[in-house]
JSON list of C-alpha atoms in Angstrom, two decimals:
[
{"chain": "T", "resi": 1, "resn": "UNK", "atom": "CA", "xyz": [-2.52, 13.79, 18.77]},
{"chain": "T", "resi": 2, "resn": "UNK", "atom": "CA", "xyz": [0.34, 15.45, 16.64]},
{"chain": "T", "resi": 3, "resn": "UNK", "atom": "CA", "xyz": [-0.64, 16.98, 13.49]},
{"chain": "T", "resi": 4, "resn": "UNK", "atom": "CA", "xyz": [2.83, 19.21, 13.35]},
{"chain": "T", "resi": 5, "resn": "UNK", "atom": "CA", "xyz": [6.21, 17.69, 12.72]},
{"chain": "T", "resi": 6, "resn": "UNK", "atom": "CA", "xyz": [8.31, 21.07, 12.63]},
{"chain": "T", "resi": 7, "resn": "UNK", "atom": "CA", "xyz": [10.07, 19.75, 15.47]},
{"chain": "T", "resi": 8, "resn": "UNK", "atom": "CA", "xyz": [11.92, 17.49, 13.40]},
{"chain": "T", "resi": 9, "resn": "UNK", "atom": "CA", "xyz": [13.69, 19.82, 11.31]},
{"chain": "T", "resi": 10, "resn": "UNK", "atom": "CA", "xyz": [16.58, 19.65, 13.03]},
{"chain": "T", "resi": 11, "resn": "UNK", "atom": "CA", "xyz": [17.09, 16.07, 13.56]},
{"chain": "T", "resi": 12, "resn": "UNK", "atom": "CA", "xyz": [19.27, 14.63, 10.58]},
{"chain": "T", "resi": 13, "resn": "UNK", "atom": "CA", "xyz": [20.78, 11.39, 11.78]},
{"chain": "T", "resi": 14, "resn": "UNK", "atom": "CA", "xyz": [17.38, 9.46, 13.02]},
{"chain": "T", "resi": 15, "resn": "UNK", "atom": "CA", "xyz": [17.16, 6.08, 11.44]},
{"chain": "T", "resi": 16, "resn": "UNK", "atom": "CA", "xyz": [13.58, 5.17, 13.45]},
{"chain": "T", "resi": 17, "resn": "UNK", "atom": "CA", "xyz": [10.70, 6.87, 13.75]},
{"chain": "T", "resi": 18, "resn": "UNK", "atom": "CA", "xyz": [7.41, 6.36, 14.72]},
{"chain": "T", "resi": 19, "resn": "UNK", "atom": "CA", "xyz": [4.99, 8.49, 14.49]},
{"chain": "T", "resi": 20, "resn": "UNK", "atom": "CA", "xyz": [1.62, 6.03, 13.95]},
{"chain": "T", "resi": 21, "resn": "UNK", "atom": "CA", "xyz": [-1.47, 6.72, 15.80]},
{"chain": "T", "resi": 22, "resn": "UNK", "atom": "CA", "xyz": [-1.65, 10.75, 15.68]},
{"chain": "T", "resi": 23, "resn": "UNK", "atom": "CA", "xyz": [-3.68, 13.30, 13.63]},
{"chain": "T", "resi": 24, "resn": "UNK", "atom": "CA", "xyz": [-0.90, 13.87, 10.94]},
{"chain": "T", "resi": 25, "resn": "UNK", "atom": "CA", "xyz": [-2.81, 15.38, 7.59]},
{"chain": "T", "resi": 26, "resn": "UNK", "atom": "CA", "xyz": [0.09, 16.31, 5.55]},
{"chain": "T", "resi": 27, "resn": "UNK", "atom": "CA", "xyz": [4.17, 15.47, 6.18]},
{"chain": "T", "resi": 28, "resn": "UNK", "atom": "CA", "xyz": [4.89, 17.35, 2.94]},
{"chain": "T", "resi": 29, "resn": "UNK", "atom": "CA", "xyz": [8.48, 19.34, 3.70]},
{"chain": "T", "resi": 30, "resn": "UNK", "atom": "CA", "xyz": [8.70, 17.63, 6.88]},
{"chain": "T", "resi": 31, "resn": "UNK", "atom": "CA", "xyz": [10.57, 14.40, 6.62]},
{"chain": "T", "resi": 32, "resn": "UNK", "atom": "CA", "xyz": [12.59, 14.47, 3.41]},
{"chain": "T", "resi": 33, "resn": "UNK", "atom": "CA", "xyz": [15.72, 15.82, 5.01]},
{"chain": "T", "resi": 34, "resn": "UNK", "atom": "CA", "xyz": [15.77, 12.42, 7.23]},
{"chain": "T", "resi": 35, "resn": "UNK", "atom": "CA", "xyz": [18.07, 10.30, 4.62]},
{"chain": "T", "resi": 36, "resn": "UNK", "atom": "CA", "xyz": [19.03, 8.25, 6.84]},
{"chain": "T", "resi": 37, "resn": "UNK", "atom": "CA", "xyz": [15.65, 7.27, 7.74]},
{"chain": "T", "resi": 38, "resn": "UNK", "atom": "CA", "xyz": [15.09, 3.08, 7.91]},
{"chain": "T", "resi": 39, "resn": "UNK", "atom": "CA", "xyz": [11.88, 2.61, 9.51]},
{"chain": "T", "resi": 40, "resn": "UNK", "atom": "CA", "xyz": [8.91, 4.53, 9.28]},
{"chain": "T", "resi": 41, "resn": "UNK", "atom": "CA", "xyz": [5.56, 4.16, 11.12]},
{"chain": "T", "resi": 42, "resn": "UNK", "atom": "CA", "xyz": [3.10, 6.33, 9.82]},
{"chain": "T", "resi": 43, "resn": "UNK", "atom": "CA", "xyz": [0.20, 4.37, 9.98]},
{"chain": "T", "resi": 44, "resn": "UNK", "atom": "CA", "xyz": [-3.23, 5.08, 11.99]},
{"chain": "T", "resi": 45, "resn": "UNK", "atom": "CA", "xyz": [-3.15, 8.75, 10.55]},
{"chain": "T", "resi": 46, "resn": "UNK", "atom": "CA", "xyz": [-5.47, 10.95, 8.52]},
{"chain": "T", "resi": 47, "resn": "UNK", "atom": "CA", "xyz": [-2.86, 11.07, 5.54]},
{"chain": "T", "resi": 48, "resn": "UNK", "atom": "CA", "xyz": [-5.15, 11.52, 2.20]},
{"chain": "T", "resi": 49, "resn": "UNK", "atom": "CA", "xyz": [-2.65, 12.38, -0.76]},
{"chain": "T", "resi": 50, "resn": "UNK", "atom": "CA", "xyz": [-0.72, 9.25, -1.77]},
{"chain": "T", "resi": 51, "resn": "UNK", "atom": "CA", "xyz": [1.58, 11.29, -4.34]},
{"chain": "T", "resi": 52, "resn": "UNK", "atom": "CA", "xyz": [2.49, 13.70, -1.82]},
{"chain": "T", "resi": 53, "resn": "UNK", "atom": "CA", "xyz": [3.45, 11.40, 0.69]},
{"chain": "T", "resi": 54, "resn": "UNK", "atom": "CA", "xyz": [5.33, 9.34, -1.42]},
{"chain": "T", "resi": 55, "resn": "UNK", "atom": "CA", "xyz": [7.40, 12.33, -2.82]},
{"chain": "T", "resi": 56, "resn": "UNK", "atom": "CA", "xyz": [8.17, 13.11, 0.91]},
{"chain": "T", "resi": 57, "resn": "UNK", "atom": "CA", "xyz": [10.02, 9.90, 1.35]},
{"chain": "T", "resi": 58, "resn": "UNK", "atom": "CA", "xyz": [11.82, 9.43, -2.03]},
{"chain": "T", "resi": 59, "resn": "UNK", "atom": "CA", "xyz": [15.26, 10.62, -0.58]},
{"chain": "T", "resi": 60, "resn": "UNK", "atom": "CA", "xyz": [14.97, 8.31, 1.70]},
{"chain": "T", "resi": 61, "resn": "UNK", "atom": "CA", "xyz": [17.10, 5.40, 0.05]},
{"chain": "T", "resi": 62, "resn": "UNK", "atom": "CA", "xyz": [17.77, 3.54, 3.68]},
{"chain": "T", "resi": 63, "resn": "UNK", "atom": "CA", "xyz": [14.56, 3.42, 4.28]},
{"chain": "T", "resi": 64, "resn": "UNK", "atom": "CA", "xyz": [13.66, -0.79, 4.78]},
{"chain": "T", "resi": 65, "resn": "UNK", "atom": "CA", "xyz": [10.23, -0.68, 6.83]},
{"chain": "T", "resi": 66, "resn": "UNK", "atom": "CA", "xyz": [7.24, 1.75, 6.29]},
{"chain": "T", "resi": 67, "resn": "UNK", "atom": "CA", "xyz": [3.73, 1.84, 7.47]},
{"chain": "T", "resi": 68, "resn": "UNK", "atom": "CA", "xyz": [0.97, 3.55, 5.81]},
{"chain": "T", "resi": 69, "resn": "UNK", "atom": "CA", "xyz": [-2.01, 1.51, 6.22]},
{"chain": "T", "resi": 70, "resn": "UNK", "atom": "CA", "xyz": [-5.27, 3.00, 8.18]},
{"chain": "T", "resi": 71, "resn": "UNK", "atom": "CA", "xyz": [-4.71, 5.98, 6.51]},
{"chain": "T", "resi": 72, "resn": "UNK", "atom": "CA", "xyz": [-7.52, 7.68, 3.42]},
{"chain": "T", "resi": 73, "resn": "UNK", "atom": "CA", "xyz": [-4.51, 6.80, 0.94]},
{"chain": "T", "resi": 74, "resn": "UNK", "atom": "CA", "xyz": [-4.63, 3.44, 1.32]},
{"chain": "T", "resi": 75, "resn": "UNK", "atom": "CA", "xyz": [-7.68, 2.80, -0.18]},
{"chain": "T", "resi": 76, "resn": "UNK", "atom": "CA", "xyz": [-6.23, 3.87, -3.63]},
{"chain": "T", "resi": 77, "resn": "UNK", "atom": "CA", "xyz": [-6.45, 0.50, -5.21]},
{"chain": "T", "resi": 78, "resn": "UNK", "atom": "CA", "xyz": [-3.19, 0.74, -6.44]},
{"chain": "T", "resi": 79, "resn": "UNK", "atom": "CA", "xyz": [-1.66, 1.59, -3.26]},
{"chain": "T", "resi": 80, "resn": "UNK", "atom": "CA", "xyz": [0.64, -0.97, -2.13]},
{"chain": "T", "resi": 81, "resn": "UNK", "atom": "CA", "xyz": [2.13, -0.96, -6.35]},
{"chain": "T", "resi": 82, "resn": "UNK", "atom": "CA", "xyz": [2.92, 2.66, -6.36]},
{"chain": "T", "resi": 83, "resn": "UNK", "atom": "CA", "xyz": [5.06, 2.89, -3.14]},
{"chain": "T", "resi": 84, "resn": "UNK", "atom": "CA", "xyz": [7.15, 0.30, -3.99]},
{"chain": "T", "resi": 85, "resn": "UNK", "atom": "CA", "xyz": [7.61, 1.19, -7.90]},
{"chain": "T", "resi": 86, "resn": "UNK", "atom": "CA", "xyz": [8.76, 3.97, -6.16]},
{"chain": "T", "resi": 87, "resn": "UNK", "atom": "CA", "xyz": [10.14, 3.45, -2.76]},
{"chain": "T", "resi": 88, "resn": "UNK", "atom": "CA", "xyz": [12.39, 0.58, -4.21]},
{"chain": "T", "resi": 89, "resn": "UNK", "atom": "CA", "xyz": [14.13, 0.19, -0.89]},
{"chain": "T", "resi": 90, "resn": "UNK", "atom": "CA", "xyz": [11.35, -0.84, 0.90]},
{"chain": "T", "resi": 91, "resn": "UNK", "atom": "CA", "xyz": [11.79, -4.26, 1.80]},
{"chain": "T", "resi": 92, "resn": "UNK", "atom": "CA", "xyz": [8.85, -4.55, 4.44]},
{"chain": "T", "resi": 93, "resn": "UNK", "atom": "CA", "xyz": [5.21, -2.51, 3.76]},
{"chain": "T", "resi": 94, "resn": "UNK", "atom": "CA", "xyz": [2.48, -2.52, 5.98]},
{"chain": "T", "resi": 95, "resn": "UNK", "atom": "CA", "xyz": [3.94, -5.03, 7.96]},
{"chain": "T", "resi": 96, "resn": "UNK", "atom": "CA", "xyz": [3.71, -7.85, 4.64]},
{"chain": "T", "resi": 97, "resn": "UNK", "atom": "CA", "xyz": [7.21, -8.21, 2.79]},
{"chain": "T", "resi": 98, "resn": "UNK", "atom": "CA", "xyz": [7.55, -7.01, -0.51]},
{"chain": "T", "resi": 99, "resn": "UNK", "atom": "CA", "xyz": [8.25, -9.78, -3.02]},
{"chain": "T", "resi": 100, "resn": "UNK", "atom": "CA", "xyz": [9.76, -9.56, -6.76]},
{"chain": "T", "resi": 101, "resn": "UNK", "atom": "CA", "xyz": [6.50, -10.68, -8.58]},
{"chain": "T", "resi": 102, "resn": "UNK", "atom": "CA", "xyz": [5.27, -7.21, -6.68]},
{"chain": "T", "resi": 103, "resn": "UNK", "atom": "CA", "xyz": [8.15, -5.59, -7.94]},
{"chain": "T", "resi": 104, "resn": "UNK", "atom": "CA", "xyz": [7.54, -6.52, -11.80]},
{"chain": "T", "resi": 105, "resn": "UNK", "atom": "CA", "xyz": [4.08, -5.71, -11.26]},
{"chain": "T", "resi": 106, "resn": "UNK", "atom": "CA", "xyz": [5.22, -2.40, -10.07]},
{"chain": "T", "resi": 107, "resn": "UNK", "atom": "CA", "xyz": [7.03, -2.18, -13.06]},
{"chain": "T", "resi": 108, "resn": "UNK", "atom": "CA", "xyz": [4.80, -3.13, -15.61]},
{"chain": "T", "resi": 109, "resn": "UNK", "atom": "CA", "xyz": [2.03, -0.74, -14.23]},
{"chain": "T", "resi": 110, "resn": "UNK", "atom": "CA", "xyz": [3.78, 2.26, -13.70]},
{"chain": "T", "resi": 111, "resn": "UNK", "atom": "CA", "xyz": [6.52, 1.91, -16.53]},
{"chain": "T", "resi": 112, "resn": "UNK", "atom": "CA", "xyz": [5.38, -0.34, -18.97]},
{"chain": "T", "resi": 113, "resn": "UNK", "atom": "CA", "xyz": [8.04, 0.56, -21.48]},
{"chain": "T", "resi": 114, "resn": "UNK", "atom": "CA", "xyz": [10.55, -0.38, -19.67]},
{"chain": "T", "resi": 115, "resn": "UNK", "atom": "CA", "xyz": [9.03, -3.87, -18.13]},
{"chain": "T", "resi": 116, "resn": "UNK", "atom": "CA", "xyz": [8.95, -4.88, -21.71]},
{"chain": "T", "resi": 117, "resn": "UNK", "atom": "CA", "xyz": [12.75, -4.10, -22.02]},
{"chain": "T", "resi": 118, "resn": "UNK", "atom": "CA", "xyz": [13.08, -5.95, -18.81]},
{"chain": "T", "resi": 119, "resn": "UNK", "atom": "CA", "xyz": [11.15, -8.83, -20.21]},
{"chain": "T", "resi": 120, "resn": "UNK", "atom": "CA", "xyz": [12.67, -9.01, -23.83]},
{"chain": "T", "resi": 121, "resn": "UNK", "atom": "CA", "xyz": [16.27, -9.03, -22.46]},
{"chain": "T", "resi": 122, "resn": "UNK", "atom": "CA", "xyz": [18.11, -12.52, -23.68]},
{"chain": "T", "resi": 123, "resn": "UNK", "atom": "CA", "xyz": [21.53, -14.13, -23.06]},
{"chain": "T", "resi": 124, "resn": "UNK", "atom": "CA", "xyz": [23.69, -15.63, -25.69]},
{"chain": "T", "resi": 125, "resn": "UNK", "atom": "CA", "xyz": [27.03, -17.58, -26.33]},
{"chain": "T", "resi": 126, "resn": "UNK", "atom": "CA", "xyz": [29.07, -18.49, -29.03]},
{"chain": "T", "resi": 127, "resn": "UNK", "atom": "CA", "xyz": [29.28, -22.49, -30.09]},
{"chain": "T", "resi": 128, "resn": "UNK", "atom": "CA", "xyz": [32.12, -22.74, -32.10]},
{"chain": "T", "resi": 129, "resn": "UNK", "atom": "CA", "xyz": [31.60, -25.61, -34.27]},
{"chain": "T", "resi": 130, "resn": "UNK", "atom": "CA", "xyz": [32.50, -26.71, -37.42]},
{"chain": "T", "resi": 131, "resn": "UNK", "atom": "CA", "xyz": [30.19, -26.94, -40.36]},
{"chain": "T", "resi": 132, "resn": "UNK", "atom": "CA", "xyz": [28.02, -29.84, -40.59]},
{"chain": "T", "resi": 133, "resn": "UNK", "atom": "CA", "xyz": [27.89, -30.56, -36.66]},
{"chain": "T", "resi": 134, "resn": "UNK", "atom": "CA", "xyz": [25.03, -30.44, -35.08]},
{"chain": "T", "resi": 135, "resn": "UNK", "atom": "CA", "xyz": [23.98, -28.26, -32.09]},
{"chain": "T", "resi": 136, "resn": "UNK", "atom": "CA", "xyz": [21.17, -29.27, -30.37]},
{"chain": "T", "resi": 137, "resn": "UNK", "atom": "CA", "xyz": [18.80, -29.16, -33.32]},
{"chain": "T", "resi": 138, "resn": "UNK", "atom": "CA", "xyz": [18.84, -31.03, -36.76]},
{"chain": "T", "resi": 139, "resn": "UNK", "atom": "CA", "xyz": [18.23, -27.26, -38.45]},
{"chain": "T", "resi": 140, "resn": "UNK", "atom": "CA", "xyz": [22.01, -26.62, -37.54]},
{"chain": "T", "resi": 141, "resn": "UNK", "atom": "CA", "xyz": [23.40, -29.29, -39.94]},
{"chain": "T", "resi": 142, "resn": "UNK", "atom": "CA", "xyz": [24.69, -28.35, -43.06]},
{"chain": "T", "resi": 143, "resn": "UNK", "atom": "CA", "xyz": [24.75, -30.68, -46.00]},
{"chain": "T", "resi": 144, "resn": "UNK", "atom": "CA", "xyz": [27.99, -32.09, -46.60]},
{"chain": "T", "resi": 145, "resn": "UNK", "atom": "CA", "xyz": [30.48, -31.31, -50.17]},
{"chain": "T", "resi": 146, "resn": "UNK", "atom": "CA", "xyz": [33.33, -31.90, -50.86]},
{"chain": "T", "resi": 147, "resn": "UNK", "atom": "CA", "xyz": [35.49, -29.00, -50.74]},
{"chain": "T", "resi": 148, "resn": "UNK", "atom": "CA", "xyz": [38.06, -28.50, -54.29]},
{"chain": "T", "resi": 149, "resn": "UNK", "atom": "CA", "xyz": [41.33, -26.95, -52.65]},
{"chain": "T", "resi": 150, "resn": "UNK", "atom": "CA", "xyz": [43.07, -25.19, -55.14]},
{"chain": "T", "resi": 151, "resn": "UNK", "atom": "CA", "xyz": [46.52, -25.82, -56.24]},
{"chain": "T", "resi": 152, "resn": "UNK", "atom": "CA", "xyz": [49.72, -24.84, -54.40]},
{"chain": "T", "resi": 153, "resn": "UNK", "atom": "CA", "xyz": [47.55, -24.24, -51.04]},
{"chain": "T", "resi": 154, "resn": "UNK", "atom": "CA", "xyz": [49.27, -27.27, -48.57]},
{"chain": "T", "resi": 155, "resn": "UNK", "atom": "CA", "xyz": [51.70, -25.26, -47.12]},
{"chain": "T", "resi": 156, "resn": "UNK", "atom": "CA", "xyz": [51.14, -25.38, -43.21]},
{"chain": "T", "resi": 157, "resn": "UNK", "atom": "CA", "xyz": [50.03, -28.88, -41.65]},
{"chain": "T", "resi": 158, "resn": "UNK", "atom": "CA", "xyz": [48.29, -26.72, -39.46]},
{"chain": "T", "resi": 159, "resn": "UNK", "atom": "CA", "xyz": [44.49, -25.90, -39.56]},
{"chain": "T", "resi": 160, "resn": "UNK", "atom": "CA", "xyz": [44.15, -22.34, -38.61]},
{"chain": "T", "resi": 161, "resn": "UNK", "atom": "CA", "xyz": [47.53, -21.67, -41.27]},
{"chain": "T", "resi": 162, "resn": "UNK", "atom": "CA", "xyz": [45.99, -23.80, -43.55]},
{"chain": "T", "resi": 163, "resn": "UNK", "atom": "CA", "xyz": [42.57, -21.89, -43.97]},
{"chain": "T", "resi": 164, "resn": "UNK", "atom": "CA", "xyz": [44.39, -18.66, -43.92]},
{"chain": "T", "resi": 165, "resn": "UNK", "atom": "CA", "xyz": [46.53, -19.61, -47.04]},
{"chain": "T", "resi": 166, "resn": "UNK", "atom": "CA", "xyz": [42.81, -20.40, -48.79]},
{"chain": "T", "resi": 167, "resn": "UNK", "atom": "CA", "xyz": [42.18, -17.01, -47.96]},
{"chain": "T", "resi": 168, "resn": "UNK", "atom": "CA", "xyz": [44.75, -15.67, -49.63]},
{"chain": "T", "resi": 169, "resn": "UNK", "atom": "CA", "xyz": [44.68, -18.27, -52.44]},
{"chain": "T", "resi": 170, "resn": "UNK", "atom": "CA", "xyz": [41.66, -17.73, -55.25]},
{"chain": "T", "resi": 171, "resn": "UNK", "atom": "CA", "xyz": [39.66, -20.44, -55.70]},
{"chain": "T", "resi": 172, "resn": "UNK", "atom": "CA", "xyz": [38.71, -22.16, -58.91]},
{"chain": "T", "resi": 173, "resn": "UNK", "atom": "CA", "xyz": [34.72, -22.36, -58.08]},
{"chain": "T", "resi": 174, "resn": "UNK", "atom": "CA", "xyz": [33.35, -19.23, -55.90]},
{"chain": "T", "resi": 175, "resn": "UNK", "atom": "CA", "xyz": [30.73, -21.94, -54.09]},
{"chain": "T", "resi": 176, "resn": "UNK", "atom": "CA", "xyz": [34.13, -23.49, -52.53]},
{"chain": "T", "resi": 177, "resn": "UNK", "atom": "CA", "xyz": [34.48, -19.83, -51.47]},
{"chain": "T", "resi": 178, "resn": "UNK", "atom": "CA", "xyz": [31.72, -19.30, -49.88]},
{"chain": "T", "resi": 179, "resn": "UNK", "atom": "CA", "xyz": [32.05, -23.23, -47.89]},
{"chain": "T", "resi": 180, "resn": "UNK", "atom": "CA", "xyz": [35.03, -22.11, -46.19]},
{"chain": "T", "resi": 181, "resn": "UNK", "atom": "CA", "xyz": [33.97, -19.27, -45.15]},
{"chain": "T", "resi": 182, "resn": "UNK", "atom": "CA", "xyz": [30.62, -20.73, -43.76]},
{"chain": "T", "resi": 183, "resn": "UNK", "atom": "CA", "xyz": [33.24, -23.25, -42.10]},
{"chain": "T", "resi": 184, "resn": "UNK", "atom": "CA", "xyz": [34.84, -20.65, -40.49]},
{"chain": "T", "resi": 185, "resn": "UNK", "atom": "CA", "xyz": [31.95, -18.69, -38.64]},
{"chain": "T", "resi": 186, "resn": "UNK", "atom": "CA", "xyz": [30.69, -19.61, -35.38]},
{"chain": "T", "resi": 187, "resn": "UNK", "atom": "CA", "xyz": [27.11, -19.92, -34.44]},
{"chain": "T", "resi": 188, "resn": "UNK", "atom": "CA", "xyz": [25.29, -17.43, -31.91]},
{"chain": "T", "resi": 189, "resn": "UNK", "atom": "CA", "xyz": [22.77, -19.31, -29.25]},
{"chain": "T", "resi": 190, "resn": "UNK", "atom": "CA", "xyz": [20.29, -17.06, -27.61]},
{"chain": "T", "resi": 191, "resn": "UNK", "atom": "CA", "xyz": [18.13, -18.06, -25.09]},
{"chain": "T", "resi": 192, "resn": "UNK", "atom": "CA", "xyz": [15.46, -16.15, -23.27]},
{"chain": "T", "resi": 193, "resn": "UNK", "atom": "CA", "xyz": [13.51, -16.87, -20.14]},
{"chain": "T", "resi": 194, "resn": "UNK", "atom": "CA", "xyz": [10.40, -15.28, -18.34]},
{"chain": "T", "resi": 195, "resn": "UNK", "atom": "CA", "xyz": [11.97, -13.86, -15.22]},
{"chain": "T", "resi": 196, "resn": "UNK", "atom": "CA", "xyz": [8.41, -13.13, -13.79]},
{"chain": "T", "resi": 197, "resn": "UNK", "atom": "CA", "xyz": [8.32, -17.23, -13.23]},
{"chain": "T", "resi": 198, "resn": "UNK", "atom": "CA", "xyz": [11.72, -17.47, -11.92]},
{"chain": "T", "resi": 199, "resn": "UNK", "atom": "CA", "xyz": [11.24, -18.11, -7.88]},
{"chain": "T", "resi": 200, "resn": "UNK", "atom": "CA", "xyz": [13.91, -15.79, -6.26]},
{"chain": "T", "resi": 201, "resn": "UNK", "atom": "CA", "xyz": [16.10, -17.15, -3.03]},
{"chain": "T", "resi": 202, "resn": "UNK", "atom": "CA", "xyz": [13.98, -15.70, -0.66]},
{"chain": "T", "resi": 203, "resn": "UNK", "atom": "CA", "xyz": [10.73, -17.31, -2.05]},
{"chain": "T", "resi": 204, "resn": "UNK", "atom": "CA", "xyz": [12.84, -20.22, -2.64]},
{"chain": "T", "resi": 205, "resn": "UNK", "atom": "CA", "xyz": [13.75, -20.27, 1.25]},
{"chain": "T", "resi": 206, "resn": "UNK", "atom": "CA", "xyz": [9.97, -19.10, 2.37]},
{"chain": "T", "resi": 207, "resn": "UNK", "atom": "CA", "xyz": [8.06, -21.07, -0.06]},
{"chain": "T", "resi": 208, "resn": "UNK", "atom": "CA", "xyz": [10.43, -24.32, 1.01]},
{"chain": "T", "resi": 209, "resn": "UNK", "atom": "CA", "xyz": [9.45, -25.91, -2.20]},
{"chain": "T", "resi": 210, "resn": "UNK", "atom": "CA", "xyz": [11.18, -27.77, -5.24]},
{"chain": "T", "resi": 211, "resn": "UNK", "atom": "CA", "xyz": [11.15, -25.54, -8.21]},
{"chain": "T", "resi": 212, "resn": "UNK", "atom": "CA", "xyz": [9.48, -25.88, -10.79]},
{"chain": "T", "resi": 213, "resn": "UNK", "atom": "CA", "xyz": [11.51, -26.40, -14.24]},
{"chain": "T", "resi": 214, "resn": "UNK", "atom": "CA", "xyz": [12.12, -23.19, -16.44]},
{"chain": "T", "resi": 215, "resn": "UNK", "atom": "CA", "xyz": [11.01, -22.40, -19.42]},
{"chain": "T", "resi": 216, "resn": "UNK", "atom": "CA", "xyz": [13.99, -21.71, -21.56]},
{"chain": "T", "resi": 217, "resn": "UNK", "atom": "CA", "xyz": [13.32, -20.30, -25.26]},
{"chain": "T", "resi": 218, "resn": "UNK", "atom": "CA", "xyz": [16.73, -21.07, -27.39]},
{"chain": "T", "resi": 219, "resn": "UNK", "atom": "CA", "xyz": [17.50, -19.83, -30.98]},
{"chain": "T", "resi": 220, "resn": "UNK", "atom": "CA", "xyz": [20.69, -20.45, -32.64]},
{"chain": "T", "resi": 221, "resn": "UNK", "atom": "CA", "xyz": [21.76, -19.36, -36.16]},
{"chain": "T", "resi": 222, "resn": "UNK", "atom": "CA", "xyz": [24.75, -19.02, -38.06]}
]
């Protein structure tokens, strides 16, 4: 039947509590001080304020296990997503492990801005290869010519000397110009995948399940 929790105020270093199954209304002011707080049982209570509570417990970046259920805040129906957009370190909620599709719906909800950063992120590489090869996709060739060096340019047997002394050497026709220097340049491969489909380890290890191919989006230009 406890409904204060002054008596805490001067216990710092507790990393369990459990305080489920009493008459608690309001832990605003009480708990935040409790950093190094890593499971909480709070559920079973008369707790009504969802924002409130979860203000209480955003210092608390140990904390791995919380319980909140049978409590008036629960029945927000978008409960569960707002504690753990932000309680990221809860790893275990109402006794049902939080998974990363939760997560990015957590993320899209309450900062949808930012999900679609999240979402539009893409890795790339340079392919070095020379002009006229192809890379993965017939769009990549270019046509082939026949490239006029001009005169008093074969100095160095070797490539990278060689198209350094074109550099420096004007060419007759500009468009043999502009080949080497095409020849030169690398291309830049993107590719992009939808996270949200990616299984992580753990649902890997739970789910104990091939996975599924991913869908990789690749653009490469030059």
């Amino acid at each position: 039947q406890i409904q204060d929790l002054t008596f805490l105020n001067k216990n710092y270093c507790l990393t369990e509590l459990y305080l489920n199954h009493n008459e608690l209304t309001d832990i605003s002011g009480a708990l935040k001080h409790l950093c190094a707080l890593q499971i909480l049982l709070l559920h079973n209570n008369q707790l009504k304020k969802l924002g409130k509570t979860v203000k209480e417990l955003k210092g608390m970046i140990s904390l791995q296990t919380l319980n909140l259920f049978h409590n008036p805040l629960a029945q927000d129906p978008d409960y569960r997503l707002y504690v753990i957009y932000f309680l990221p370190s809860v790893q275990l909620l109402d006794r049902k492990p939080v998974t990363q599709r939760e997560r990015e719906s957590a993320l899209h909800l309450h900062n949808r801005e930012r999900s679609c950063v999240v979402q539009s992120i893409a890795f790339g590489k340079r392919v070095n290869t020379p002009l006229g090869t192809t890379v993965g996709s017939s769009r990549c060739t270019q046509p082939a010519r026949r490239l006029m060096m001009p005169s008093g340019s074969w100095k160095h047997s070797d490539n990278e000397h060689l198209l350094c002394s074109f550099c420096r050497v004007p060419f007759e026709n500009p468009e043999d110009a502009v080949l080497l220097r095409a020849m030169t340049r690398s291309l830049m491969e993107f590719s992009s995948v939808d996270w949200s489909k990616v299984a992580t380890c753990q649902e890997r290890r739970l789910e104990n399940k091939a996975e599924e191919p991913h869908e990789k989006l690749t653009i490469q230009f030059r």
